[in-house]
Amino acid sequence: MKPDKSYLSLHKGSDGVIKLLFVLFVGQVLLLSLCRITIPVPVGLAQNLLEDHQKKGISFDFEKIMFSFPNKIAVRKFVIRKNGRETAVANHLEIQYPLLKLVLGQRGDLHGLKTKSLSLHSMGEAKSSLRVDDLDLHRKQNGEYILNASI
């Protein structure tokens, strides 16, 4: 037996392992880059998704919607109107919801909600009835929610 040919026979099998490790490396790099990407969402798309509520006299106004992978939606200003009058205004709203479950046809629980200020208006009044600052609602592992806010 020739020793130089025996080493070459061992080297042939490692070529597939190197390719597999390279594919795994590229997959990890893509996954890490997706976790840091923020994608702007067109306002028209968001309004089309909430079109069913507009039939009931409820309308939504958005300002600068951003989506961060995998489950975070941020809106600079979010206004809810009932019959043309403002009922709620949220500034710098962040929602954490498992959106991938919606794609699979499942519903999930809200994981978190943050806003710098939330103003609630009584029907027919221009001045806010209740103002909440630094609202932070997040879900614990056991399913309970914790709410922190300044009223």
Coordinates of C-alpha atoms in Angstrom, one line a residue, residues 2-96:
K2 CA 1.3 3.4 -0.9
P3 CA 1.0 6.0 1.9
D4 CA 0.5 9.0 -0.3
K5 CA -2.6 7.5 -2.0
S6 CA -4.1 6.4 1.4
Y7 CA -4.1 10.0 2.6
L8 CA -5.8 11.2 -0.7
S9 CA -8.6 8.7 -0.1
L10 CA -9.3 10.2 3.3
H11 CA -9.4 13.7 1.9
K12 CA -12.2 13.0 -0.7
G13 CA -14.9 12.6 2.0
S14 CA -14.2 16.0 3.8
D15 CA -15.2 18.0 0.7
G16 CA -18.9 17.6 1.5
V17 CA -18.3 18.6 5.1
I18 CA -16.6 21.8 4.1
K19 CA -19.5 22.7 1.8
L20 CA -22.0 22.0 4.5
L21 CA -20.1 24.2 7.0
F22 CA -20.0 27.0 4.4
V23 CA -23.8 26.8 3.8
L24 CA -24.4 26.9 7.6
F25 CA -22.1 29.9 7.9
V26 CA -23.9 31.8 5.1
G27 CA -27.2 30.9 6.7
Q28 CA -26.1 32.3 10.0
V29 CA -24.9 35.5 8.4
L30 CA -28.2 36.0 6.6
L31 CA -30.2 35.4 9.8
L32 CA -28.1 37.8 11.8
S33 CA -28.5 40.5 9.1
L34 CA -32.2 40.0 9.0
C35 CA -32.5 40.5 12.8
R36 CA -31.0 44.0 12.4
I37 CA -32.9 45.2 9.3
T38 CA -35.8 47.6 9.7
I39 CA -38.2 47.7 6.8
P40 CA -40.5 50.7 6.1
V41 CA -44.1 49.7 5.6
P42 CA -46.2 51.7 3.2
V43 CA -49.2 53.5 4.9
G44 CA -51.5 52.3 2.1
L45 CA -50.7 48.6 2.9
A46 CA -51.5 49.1 6.6
Q47 CA -54.8 50.8 5.7
N48 CA -55.7 48.0 3.4
L49 CA -55.1 45.5 6.2
L50 CA -57.4 47.4 8.5
E51 CA -60.1 48.0 5.9
D52 CA -62.7 45.8 7.6
H53 CA -62.8 48.2 10.6
Q54 CA -63.5 51.2 8.3
K55 CA -66.9 49.8 7.4
K56 CA -67.8 50.2 11.1
G57 CA -67.0 53.9 11.2
I58 CA -63.5 53.4 12.6
S59 CA -60.5 54.8 10.7
F60 CA -56.8 54.8 11.4
D61 CA -54.1 57.3 10.6
F62 CA -50.5 56.3 10.5
E63 CA -47.2 58.2 10.3
K64 CA -43.9 56.4 9.5
I65 CA -44.5 52.6 10.1
M66 CA -41.4 50.4 10.4
F67 CA -41.1 46.6 10.7
S68 CA -38.2 44.9 12.4
F69 CA -37.6 41.2 12.0
P70 CA -39.2 39.0 13.5
N71 CA -42.0 40.6 15.5
K72 CA -41.7 44.3 16.1
I73 CA -43.8 47.1 14.5
A74 CA -43.0 50.8 15.3
V75 CA -45.3 53.7 14.4
R76 CA -44.3 57.3 14.9
K77 CA -47.9 58.5 15.3
F78 CA -51.0 56.4 15.4
V79 CA -54.5 57.9 15.5
I80 CA -57.8 56.1 15.9
R81 CA -61.0 57.9 14.7
K82 CA -64.6 57.0 15.3
N83 CA -67.0 58.7 12.9
G84 CA -64.3 61.3 12.0
R85 CA -63.4 62.3 15.5
E86 CA -60.2 61.3 17.3
T87 CA -60.7 58.8 20.1
A88 CA -57.0 57.8 20.7
V89 CA -53.6 59.2 19.7
A90 CA -50.4 57.3 20.4
N91 CA -46.9 58.7 19.8
H92 CA -43.9 56.5 19.2
L93 CA -45.9 53.3 19.4
E94 CA -44.0 49.9 19.4
I95 CA -45.9 46.6 19.2
Q96 CA -44.4 43.2 19.7

